[in-house]
Amino acid sequence: MSYAKQMLDTYPRDFNVDASVLAAAIDALSDCAQACTACADDCLSEEMVAELTKCIRMCLDCADICTATLRVASRQTEYDANVTRPQLAACVAVCRSCGDECERHAEMHEHCRVCAEACRRCEQACNDLLAAMK
Amino acid sequence: MSYAKQMLDTYPRDFNVDASVLAAAIDALSDCAQACTACADDCLSEEMVAELTKCIRMCLDCADICTATLRVASRQTEYDANVTRPQLAACVAVCRSCGDECERHAEMHEHCRVCAEACRRCEQACNDLLAAMK
Amino acid sequence: MSYAKQMLDTYPRDFNVDASVLAAAIDALSDCAQACTACADDCLSEEMVAELTKCIRMCLDCADICTATLRVASRQTEYDANVTRPQLAACVAVCRSCGDECERHAEMHEHCRVCAEACRRCEQACNDLLAAMK
Amino acid sequence: MSYAKQMLDTYPRDFNVDASVLAAAIDALSDCAQACTACADDCLSEEMVAELTKCIRMCLDCADICTATLRVASRQTEYDANVTRPQLAACVAVCRSCGDECERHAEMHEHCRVCAEACRRCEQACNDLLAAMK
């Protein structure tokens, strides 16, 4: 289990979003960033790498965007919805594109199947957080 | 001078955005990410740090989002507007918020004045890139 | 549960380190990066922030170094010990310094206690991985 | 020109390293991180991508490690040599490995030639900083 929920529970001020929804998003972002980093690398080791360049590029983008979103979402001090909301929206977008691309290779490459699952869960968790945020 | 333009000029395929506009955005993103990292740290060393917590938080978010956007913008392989456009939009948003916050302290803290300038230039360069992208 | 072990199990080639040790390090790095990002932000919201600037700086460094190390450790393609080993050593060093600093505030700030635990576990997991690597 | 030197000149406390050497390292790290991100992507768009997988992996590692090192080096508050020195050493190591790999393809791929140059300059700048640091 990660420390996300514990860290939120020890935050010294109030924050106005459900801590469980926020912790779930943080964990999903963290898991998706790692899965995408690994999937890009897995694709790079496939013999048919030339057919997986779109998947690699999507996974690299998704890892970078999830990592940035994870950090923004982990901060509560002087929360600014004008920053967090568009970043979450960008993350939803890349998780959808990357999940779609990985799904195309899911039957042939098990790592793409797992990564697509990580992307779908992260997209959902970010949408849940957007809905829960004031 | 950075390598952004040279790297674009040696890209092995075509890409359909003006290379100078793209290179200018990449450089502005890179400069803004560094300036915000430094400004957060400068604020942390001010005696009145307790009054600068919003500025620190904004600068940390802006550095993270600019770094992710810089990486996405630096990739041309299998370009997907559905990913790049929302990420650029999120970056414009954080540059505006961070630039506004830094500007509030610009008269008192020279590092905030410089950082505000970096944010304004980056916001403009991202908007220019959004306008130039098909 | 994260996807680290699943992603390693679906890697298309062989790699010569124990997958469980590697997956444990990846998870510890991911957890520590998030805990440190959150702890820096928690400290920023404390009234006594001026006394916590060293803790904030250590946490920011630790988050950045863990994130980079996590990505390097997640890649198996064309593994180069000359790159991975010094990066793991740098990560061990920052986890120790950050863990020591957080521990100093552990009795007063619960978030520092949790973060110190994340740093100690990550330091141990990186040392275990260094020992397991050929 | 980046803001690195300006940000150092406006830092509110003293720091005991030559500001020009530090600013040069920060700029070289920033340039190298971007060049490596672009070179990995350039390689991904080459027809012979299957022969460039080692170069892609090295460039991804180098970009991640330079980005983390850039952030650590940009911070002066409560400087801890036990953290900064090993991270700079890890960065020197990856710049050497990545520069060597890119150089192997420099005659065939112009982007690898440019990226090798960025890696060599960054390796030198990090070594210069290590020598200048107390």
Coordinates of C-alpha atoms in Angstrom, one line a residue:
Chain A
M1 CA 0.0 0.0 0.0
S2 CA 1.3 3.5 -0.9
Y3 CA 1.6 6.4 1.6
A4 CA -0.9 8.7 -0.3
K5 CA -3.8 8.3 2.0
Q6 CA -1.6 8.6 5.2
M7 CA 0.0 11.7 3.8
L8 CA -3.4 13.3 3.2
D9 CA -4.6 12.3 6.6
T10 CA -1.6 14.1 8.2
Y11 CA -2.0 17.3 6.1
P12 CA -2.0 20.2 8.7
R13 CA -4.9 22.2 7.2
D14 CA -8.3 21.4 5.8
F15 CA -8.9 20.7 2.1
N16 CA -12.2 20.4 0.4
V17 CA -12.1 17.2 -1.6
D18 CA -12.8 13.7 -0.4
A19 CA -9.5 12.2 0.8
S20 CA -10.3 8.7 -0.5
V21 CA -11.1 9.9 -4.0
L22 CA -7.9 12.0 -4.1
A23 CA -5.7 9.2 -2.7
A24 CA -7.2 6.8 -5.3
A25 CA -6.3 9.3 -8.1
I26 CA -2.8 9.7 -6.7
D27 CA -2.2 6.0 -6.6
A28 CA -3.7 5.4 -10.1
L29 CA -1.4 8.2 -11.5
S30 CA 1.6 6.7 -9.8
D31 CA 0.8 3.2 -11.1
C32 CA 0.1 4.4 -14.6
A33 CA 3.3 6.4 -14.9
Q34 CA 5.3 3.3 -14.0
A35 CA 3.4 1.0 -16.2
C36 CA 3.8 3.3 -19.2
T37 CA 7.5 3.7 -18.6
A38 CA 7.8 -0.1 -18.5
C39 CA 5.6 -0.7 -21.5
A40 CA 7.6 1.8 -23.7
D41 CA 10.7 -0.2 -22.7
D42 CA 9.0 -3.6 -23.2
C43 CA 8.0 -2.5 -26.7
L44 CA 11.5 -1.4 -27.4
S45 CA 12.7 -5.0 -26.7
E46 CA 10.1 -6.6 -29.1
E47 CA 11.4 -7.8 -32.4
M48 CA 8.6 -6.0 -34.1
V49 CA 9.6 -2.7 -32.5
A50 CA 9.2 -0.9 -35.9
E51 CA 5.4 -1.5 -35.6
L52 CA 5.2 -0.3 -32.1
T53 CA 6.6 3.2 -32.4
K54 CA 3.2 4.8 -31.9
C55 CA 2.7 2.8 -28.7
I56 CA 6.2 3.8 -27.4
R57 CA 5.6 7.5 -28.1
M58 CA 2.1 7.4 -26.4
C59 CA 3.5 5.6 -23.4
L60 CA 6.4 8.1 -23.0
D61 CA 3.9 11.0 -23.2
C62 CA 1.5 9.3 -20.8
A63 CA 4.3 8.6 -18.2
D64 CA 5.5 12.2 -18.3
I65 CA 2.0 13.7 -18.0
C66 CA 0.9 11.3 -15.3
T67 CA 4.1 12.1 -13.3
A68 CA 3.4 15.9 -13.5
T69 CA -0.3 15.4 -12.7
L70 CA 0.6 13.2 -9.7
R71 CA 2.8 15.9 -8.3
V72 CA 0.2 18.7 -8.8
A73 CA -2.5 16.5 -7.2
S74 CA -0.3 15.7 -4.3
R75 CA -0.1 19.3 -3.3
Q76 CA -2.8 20.9 -1.2
T77 CA -1.1 24.2 -0.1
E78 CA -2.9 27.2 -1.8
Y79 CA -4.8 24.9 -4.1
D80 CA -5.7 26.6 -7.4
A81 CA -8.5 25.0 -9.5
N82 CA -7.4 27.0 -12.5
V83 CA -4.2 24.9 -12.6
T84 CA -5.3 21.5 -11.3
R85 CA -8.4 21.1 -13.5
P86 CA -6.8 21.6 -16.9
Q87 CA -3.9 19.4 -15.9
L88 CA -6.3 16.6 -14.9
A89 CA -8.1 17.1 -18.2
A90 CA -4.8 16.8 -20.1
C91 CA -4.1 13.6 -18.2
V92 CA -7.5 12.1 -19.0
A93 CA -6.8 12.8 -22.7
V94 CA -3.4 11.1 -22.7
C95 CA -4.7 8.1 -20.7
R96 CA -7.5 7.7 -23.3
S97 CA -5.1 7.9 -26.3
C98 CA -2.5 5.7 -24.7
G99 CA -5.1 3.2 -23.5
D100 CA -6.6 3.0 -27.0
E101 CA -3.2 2.4 -28.6
C102 CA -2.1 -0.2 -26.0
E103 CA -5.4 -2.0 -26.4
R104 CA -4.7 -2.5 -30.1
H105 CA -1.7 -4.6 -29.2
A106 CA -3.2 -6.3 -26.1
E107 CA -3.8 -9.6 -27.7
M108 CA -0.3 -9.9 -29.1
H109 CA 1.6 -8.3 -26.3
E110 CA 0.7 -9.0 -22.7
H111 CA 2.5 -5.9 -21.4
C112 CA 0.3 -3.7 -23.6
R113 CA -2.8 -5.4 -22.1
V114 CA -1.6 -4.6 -18.6
C115 CA -0.6 -1.1 -19.5
A116 CA -4.0 -0.5 -21.2
E117 CA -5.6 -1.5 -17.9
A118 CA -3.4 1.0 -16.0
C119 CA -4.4 3.7 -18.4
R120 CA -8.2 3.0 -18.2
R121 CA -8.0 3.0 -14.4
C122 CA -6.1 6.2 -14.3
E123 CA -8.5 7.9 -16.7
Q124 CA -11.4 6.9 -14.5
A125 CA -9.6 8.0 -11.3
C126 CA -8.8 11.4 -12.8
N127 CA -12.4 11.8 -14.0
D128 CA -13.7 10.8 -10.5
L129 CA -11.4 13.4 -9.0
L130 CA -12.5 16.1 -11.4
A131 CA -16.1 15.3 -10.4
A132 CA -15.3 15.5 -6.7
M133 CA -13.4 18.8 -6.8
K134 CA -15.2 22.0 -6.0
Chain B
M1 CA 21.9 28.5 -27.6
S2 CA 20.0 25.3 -27.0
Y3 CA 19.9 22.3 -29.3
A4 CA 16.1 22.4 -29.9
K5 CA 16.2 23.9 -33.4
Q6 CA 19.1 21.6 -34.5
M7 CA 17.3 18.6 -33.2
L8 CA 14.2 19.5 -35.1
D9 CA 16.2 20.1 -38.3
T10 CA 17.7 16.6 -38.1
Y11 CA 14.4 14.9 -37.5
P12 CA 14.2 12.1 -40.1
R13 CA 10.6 12.6 -41.2
D14 CA 8.4 15.6 -42.0
F15 CA 6.3 17.3 -39.4
N16 CA 3.6 19.9 -40.0
V17 CA 4.3 22.8 -37.8
D18 CA 6.8 25.6 -38.3
A19 CA 10.1 24.5 -36.8
S20 CA 11.0 28.0 -35.5
V21 CA 7.8 28.3 -33.6
L22 CA 8.2 24.9 -32.1
A23 CA 11.8 25.4 -31.2
A24 CA 10.9 28.7 -29.5
A25 CA 8.2 27.0 -27.4
I26 CA 10.6 24.2 -26.4
D27 CA 13.2 26.7 -25.3
A28 CA 10.7 28.9 -23.4
L29 CA 9.4 25.7 -21.6
S30 CA 12.9 24.7 -20.7
D31 CA 13.8 28.2 -19.4
C32 CA 10.5 28.5 -17.5
A33 CA 10.9 25.1 -15.8
Q34 CA 14.3 26.0 -14.5
A35 CA 13.4 29.6 -13.5
C36 CA 10.4 28.2 -11.5
T37 CA 12.5 25.5 -9.8
A38 CA 15.0 28.2 -8.8
C39 CA 12.3 30.8 -7.7
A40 CA 10.6 28.2 -5.4
D41 CA 14.0 27.6 -3.8
D42 CA 14.8 31.4 -3.6
C43 CA 11.4 32.0 -1.9
L44 CA 12.3 29.1 0.6
S45 CA 15.5 31.1 1.6
E46 CA 13.6 34.4 2.2
E47 CA 13.1 35.4 5.8
M48 CA 9.4 36.0 5.0
V49 CA 8.9 32.5 3.6
A50 CA 5.6 32.2 5.4
E51 CA 4.2 34.9 3.1
L52 CA 5.5 33.2 0.0
T53 CA 3.9 29.7 0.3
K54 CA 1.5 30.3 -2.5
C55 CA 4.4 31.5 -4.7
I56 CA 6.4 28.3 -3.9
R57 CA 3.5 26.0 -4.6
M58 CA 2.7 27.7 -7.9
C59 CA 6.4 27.6 -9.0
L60 CA 6.6 23.9 -8.1
D61 CA 3.5 23.1 -10.2
C62 CA 4.7 25.3 -13.0
A63 CA 8.1 23.6 -13.1
D64 CA 6.5 20.1 -13.2
I65 CA 3.9 21.0 -15.9
C66 CA 6.5 22.8 -18.1
T67 CA 8.9 19.8 -17.9
A68 CA 6.2 17.4 -19.0
T69 CA 5.0 19.8 -21.7
L70 CA 8.6 20.3 -22.9
R71 CA 9.0 16.5 -23.4
V72 CA 5.7 16.1 -25.2
A73 CA 6.5 19.0 -27.5
S74 CA 9.9 17.6 -28.2
R75 CA 8.5 14.4 -29.7
Q76 CA 7.4 14.3 -33.3
T77 CA 6.9 10.5 -33.8
E78 CA 3.2 9.7 -34.3
Y79 CA 2.1 13.1 -33.2
D80 CA -1.4 13.1 -31.6
A81 CA -3.1 16.5 -31.4
N82 CA -5.5 15.0 -28.9
V83 CA -2.7 14.7 -26.4
T84 CA -0.5 17.7 -27.2
R85 CA -3.2 20.4 -27.4
P86 CA -4.7 19.8 -23.9
Q87 CA -1.2 19.6 -22.4
L88 CA -0.3 22.9 -24.0
A89 CA -3.5 24.4 -22.7
A90 CA -2.8 23.2 -19.1
C91 CA 0.7 24.7 -19.5
V92 CA -0.7 28.1 -20.6
A93 CA -3.0 28.0 -17.5
V94 CA -0.2 27.3 -15.0
C95 CA 2.1 29.9 -16.6
R96 CA -0.7 32.5 -16.2
S97 CA -1.4 31.6 -12.6
C98 CA 2.3 31.4 -11.7
G99 CA 3.2 34.6 -13.6
D100 CA 0.4 36.4 -11.8
E101 CA 1.5 35.2 -8.4
C102 CA 5.2 36.0 -9.0
E103 CA 4.3 39.5 -10.3
R104 CA 2.7 40.2 -7.0
H105 CA 6.1 40.0 -5.3
A106 CA 8.1 41.4 -8.2
E107 CA 8.9 44.7 -6.6
M108 CA 10.0 43.1 -3.3
H109 CA 11.8 40.1 -4.7
E110 CA 13.9 40.3 -7.8
H111 CA 13.8 36.5 -8.4
C112 CA 10.0 36.8 -8.6
R113 CA 10.3 39.5 -11.2
V114 CA 12.6 37.4 -13.3
C115 CA 10.4 34.3 -12.9
A116 CA 7.3 36.2 -13.8
E117 CA 9.0 37.2 -17.0
A118 CA 9.9 33.5 -17.8
C119 CA 6.3 32.5 -17.1
R120 CA 4.9 35.3 -19.4
R121 CA 7.2 34.3 -22.2
C122 CA 6.4 30.7 -21.9
E123 CA 2.6 31.4 -21.8
Q124 CA 3.1 33.4 -25.0
A125 CA 5.2 30.7 -26.7
C126 CA 2.7 28.0 -25.9
N127 CA -0.1 30.0 -27.3
D128 CA 1.9 30.7 -30.4
L129 CA 2.5 27.0 -30.8
L130 CA -1.2 26.2 -30.3
A131 CA -2.0 28.7 -33.0
A132 CA 0.6 27.2 -35.4
M133 CA -0.4 23.6 -34.9
K134 CA -2.8 22.0 -37.3
Chain C
M1 CA -1.0 -3.3 -5.8
S2 CA 1.1 -1.7 -8.5
Y3 CA 1.8 -3.1 -12.0
A4 CA 5.6 -3.3 -11.5
K5 CA 5.8 -7.0 -11.0
Q6 CA 3.3 -7.8 -13.8
M7 CA 5.2 -5.5 -16.2
L8 CA 8.4 -7.3 -15.4
D9 CA 6.8 -10.7 -15.9
T10 CA 5.7 -9.7 -19.4
Y11 CA 9.0 -8.3 -20.5
P12 CA 9.8 -10.0 -23.8
R13 CA 13.5 -10.8 -23.1
D14 CA 15.5 -12.3 -20.2
F15 CA 17.0 -10.0 -17.6
N16 CA 19.5 -11.1 -15.0
V17 CA 18.2 -9.8 -11.7
D18 CA 15.6 -11.3 -9.4
A19 CA 12.2 -9.9 -10.6
S20 CA 10.8 -9.7 -7.0
V21 CA 13.7 -7.6 -5.7
L22 CA 13.5 -5.3 -8.7
A23 CA 9.7 -4.9 -8.4
A24 CA 10.1 -4.2 -4.7
A25 CA 12.6 -1.4 -5.5
I26 CA 10.4 0.1 -8.2
D27 CA 7.4 0.2 -5.8
A28 CA 9.5 1.7 -3.0
L29 CA 10.8 4.4 -5.3
S30 CA 7.4 5.2 -6.5
D31 CA 6.0 5.4 -2.9
C32 CA 8.9 7.5 -1.7
A33 CA 8.7 10.0 -4.6
Q34 CA 5.0 10.6 -3.8
A35 CA 5.5 10.7 0.0
C36 CA 8.3 13.3 -0.4
T37 CA 6.3 15.4 -2.8
A38 CA 3.4 15.4 -0.2
C39 CA 5.7 16.0 2.8
A40 CA 7.3 19.1 1.2
D41 CA 3.8 20.4 0.6
D42 CA 2.6 19.5 4.2
C43 CA 5.6 21.3 5.6
L44 CA 4.8 24.3 3.4
S45 CA 1.3 24.5 5.1
E46 CA 2.7 24.4 8.7
E47 CA 2.7 27.6 10.6
M48 CA 6.4 27.0 11.5
V49 CA 7.4 26.7 7.9
A50 CA 10.5 28.8 8.4
E51 CA 11.9 26.1 10.6
L52 CA 11.2 23.4 8.0
T53 CA 13.0 24.8 5.0
K54 CA 15.7 22.1 5.1
C55 CA 13.1 19.4 5.3
I56 CA 11.3 20.9 2.2
R57 CA 14.4 21.1 0.2
M58 CA 15.5 17.5 1.1
C59 CA 12.0 16.3 0.2
L60 CA 12.0 18.0 -3.2
D61 CA 15.5 16.6 -4.0
C62 CA 14.4 13.2 -2.9
A63 CA 11.2 13.2 -4.9
D64 CA 13.2 14.2 -8.1
I65 CA 15.9 11.7 -7.6
C66 CA 13.5 8.9 -6.8
T67 CA 11.4 9.7 -9.9
A68 CA 14.5 9.5 -12.1
T69 CA 15.8 6.3 -10.5
L70 CA 12.4 4.7 -10.8
R71 CA 12.4 5.3 -14.5
V72 CA 15.9 4.0 -15.0
A73 CA 15.1 0.9 -12.9
S74 CA 11.9 0.3 -14.9
R75 CA 13.9 -0.1 -18.1
Q76 CA 15.5 -3.5 -19.0
T77 CA 16.3 -2.9 -22.7
E78 CA 20.1 -2.8 -23.2
Y79 CA 20.8 -2.5 -19.5
D80 CA 24.0 -0.7 -18.6
A81 CA 25.3 -1.2 -15.1
N82 CA 27.6 1.9 -15.5
V83 CA 24.4 4.0 -15.5
T84 CA 22.1 2.2 -13.2
R85 CA 24.5 1.6 -10.3
P86 CA 25.6 5.2 -9.7
Q87 CA 22.0 6.4 -10.0
L88 CA 20.9 3.9 -7.4
A89 CA 23.9 5.0 -5.2
A90 CA 22.8 8.6 -5.5
C91 CA 19.2 7.6 -4.6
V92 CA 20.5 5.7 -1.5
A93 CA 22.3 8.9 -0.5
V94 CA 19.3 11.2 -0.8
C95 CA 17.0 8.8 0.9
R96 CA 19.4 8.6 3.9
S97 CA 19.7 12.5 4.1
C98 CA 16.0 13.0 3.7
G99 CA 15.1 10.2 6.1
D100 CA 17.4 11.7 8.7
E101 CA 16.0 15.2 8.3
C102 CA 12.3 14.0 8.4
E103 CA 13.1 11.9 11.5
R104 CA 14.2 15.0 13.3
H105 CA 10.6 16.3 13.0
A106 CA 8.8 13.0 13.4
E107 CA 7.6 13.6 16.9
M108 CA 6.1 17.0 16.1
H109 CA 4.9 16.3 12.5
E110 CA 3.1 13.1 11.7
H111 CA 3.7 13.6 7.9
C112 CA 7.5 13.7 8.6
R113 CA 7.2 10.4 10.5
V114 CA 5.5 8.8 7.6
C115 CA 7.8 10.3 5.1
A116 CA 10.9 9.1 7.1
E117 CA 9.5 5.6 6.9
A118 CA 9.1 5.9 3.1
C119 CA 12.7 7.1 2.8
R120 CA 14.1 4.3 5.0
R121 CA 12.2 1.6 3.1
C122 CA 13.3 3.1 -0.2
E123 CA 17.0 3.3 0.9
Q124 CA 16.8 -0.4 1.9
A125 CA 15.1 -1.5 -1.3
C126 CA 17.7 0.3 -3.4
N127 CA 20.5 -1.3 -1.4
D128 CA 18.8 -4.7 -1.9
L129 CA 18.7 -4.1 -5.6
L130 CA 22.3 -3.0 -5.8
A131 CA 23.3 -6.2 -4.0
A132 CA 21.1 -8.4 -6.3
M133 CA 22.4 -6.8 -9.6
K134 CA 25.3 -8.4 -11.4
Chain D
M1 CA 19.9 33.0 -23.0
S2 CA 18.4 31.2 -20.1
Y3 CA 17.5 32.6 -16.7
A4 CA 19.9 30.4 -14.7
K5 CA 22.5 33.1 -14.1
Q6 CA 19.9 35.8 -13.3
M7 CA 18.2 33.5 -10.8
L8 CA 21.4 32.7 -9.0
D9 CA 22.3 36.5 -8.9
T10 CA 19.0 37.2 -7.1
Y11 CA 19.3 34.4 -4.6
P12 CA 18.7 36.0 -1.2
R13 CA 21.5 34.3 0.7
D14 CA 25.2 33.5 0.0
F15 CA 26.2 30.2 -1.6
N16 CA 29.8 29.0 -1.8
V17 CA 30.3 28.0 -5.4
D18 CA 31.2 30.2 -8.4
A19 CA 27.9 31.3 -9.9
S20 CA 29.2 31.2 -13.5
V21 CA 30.3 27.6 -13.1
L22 CA 27.0 26.6 -11.5
A23 CA 24.9 28.5 -14.2
A24 CA 26.9 26.8 -17.0
A25 CA 26.2 23.4 -15.5
I26 CA 22.5 24.2 -15.1
D27 CA 22.3 25.3 -18.7
A28 CA 24.2 22.3 -20.0
L29 CA 21.9 20.0 -18.0
S30 CA 18.8 21.7 -19.4
D31 CA 20.1 21.5 -23.0
C32 CA 21.2 17.9 -22.6
A33 CA 17.9 16.8 -21.2
Q34 CA 16.1 18.3 -24.2
A35 CA 18.5 17.0 -26.8
C36 CA 18.3 13.4 -25.4
T37 CA 14.5 13.5 -25.3
A38 CA 14.5 14.7 -29.0
C39 CA 17.2 12.2 -30.0
A40 CA 15.2 9.2 -28.5
D41 CA 12.3 10.4 -30.6
D42 CA 14.3 10.9 -33.7
C43 CA 15.7 7.4 -33.4
L44 CA 12.1 6.1 -33.0
S45 CA 11.3 7.7 -36.4
E46 CA 14.2 6.1 -38.2
E47 CA 13.5 3.1 -40.5
M48 CA 16.3 1.2 -38.8
V49 CA 14.8 1.8 -35.4
A50 CA 15.5 -1.9 -34.4
E51 CA 19.3 -1.1 -34.6
L52 CA 18.9 2.0 -32.4
T53 CA 17.2 0.5 -29.3
K54 CA 20.3 0.9 -27.2
C55 CA 20.6 4.6 -28.2
I56 CA 16.9 5.2 -27.4
R57 CA 17.2 3.6 -24.0
M58 CA 20.4 5.5 -23.1
C59 CA 18.8 8.8 -24.3
L60 CA 15.7 8.2 -22.1
D61 CA 17.9 7.5 -19.0
C62 CA 20.1 10.5 -19.8
A63 CA 17.1 12.8 -20.1
D64 CA 15.6 11.6 -16.8
I65 CA 18.9 11.8 -14.9
C66 CA 19.8 15.3 -16.3
T67 CA 16.3 16.6 -15.4
A68 CA 16.7 15.4 -11.8
T69 CA 20.2 16.7 -11.6
L70 CA 19.2 20.1 -13.0
R71 CA 16.6 20.5 -10.3
V72 CA 18.9 19.5 -7.5
A73 CA 21.6 21.8 -8.8
S74 CA 19.1 24.7 -9.1
R75 CA 18.4 24.6 -5.4
Q76 CA 20.7 26.4 -2.9
T77 CA 18.6 26.3 0.2
E78 CA 20.3 24.2 2.9
Y79 CA 22.7 22.7 0.4
D80 CA 23.8 19.2 1.3
A81 CA 27.0 17.9 -0.5
N82 CA 26.1 14.4 0.4
V83 CA 23.1 14.6 -1.9
T84 CA 24.4 16.8 -4.7
R85 CA 27.8 15.2 -5.3
P86 CA 26.6 11.6 -5.9
Q87 CA 23.8 12.9 -8.1
L88 CA 26.3 14.8 -10.2
A89 CA 28.5 11.7 -10.4
A90 CA 25.6 9.7 -11.6
C91 CA 24.9 12.3 -14.2
V92 CA 28.5 12.3 -15.4
A93 CA 28.2 8.5 -15.8
V94 CA 25.1 8.6 -17.9
C95 CA 26.3 11.5 -20.1
R96 CA 29.5 9.4 -20.8
S97 CA 27.5 6.2 -21.7
C98 CA 24.9 8.1 -23.7
G99 CA 27.6 10.2 -25.5
D100 CA 29.5 7.1 -26.4
E101 CA 26.4 5.4 -27.8
C102 CA 25.3 8.4 -29.8
E103 CA 28.8 8.9 -31.2
R104 CA 28.6 5.4 -32.7
H105 CA 25.8 6.6 -34.9
A106 CA 27.0 10.1 -35.5
E107 CA 28.1 9.6 -39.0
M108 CA 24.9 8.0 -40.1
H109 CA 22.5 10.1 -38.0
E110 CA 22.9 13.8 -37.7
H111 CA 20.7 13.9 -34.6
C112 CA 23.0 11.5 -32.8
R113 CA 26.0 13.7 -33.7
V114 CA 24.2 16.7 -32.1
C115 CA 23.1 14.7 -29.1
A116 CA 26.6 13.3 -28.5
E117 CA 27.9 16.9 -28.4
A118 CA 25.2 17.9 -25.9
C119 CA 26.2 14.9 -23.7
R120 CA 29.9 15.7 -23.9
R121 CA 29.3 19.3 -22.9
C122 CA 27.1 18.3 -20.0
E123 CA 29.6 15.7 -18.8
Q124 CA 32.3 18.4 -18.8
A125 CA 30.0 21.0 -17.1
C126 CA 29.1 18.5 -14.3
N127 CA 32.7 17.7 -13.8
D128 CA 33.6 21.4 -13.6
L129 CA 30.9 21.9 -11.0
L130 CA 32.1 18.9 -9.0
A131 CA 35.6 20.4 -9.0
A132 CA 34.3 23.9 -8.0
M133 CA 32.1 22.7 -5.2
K134 CA 33.5 22.7 -1.6

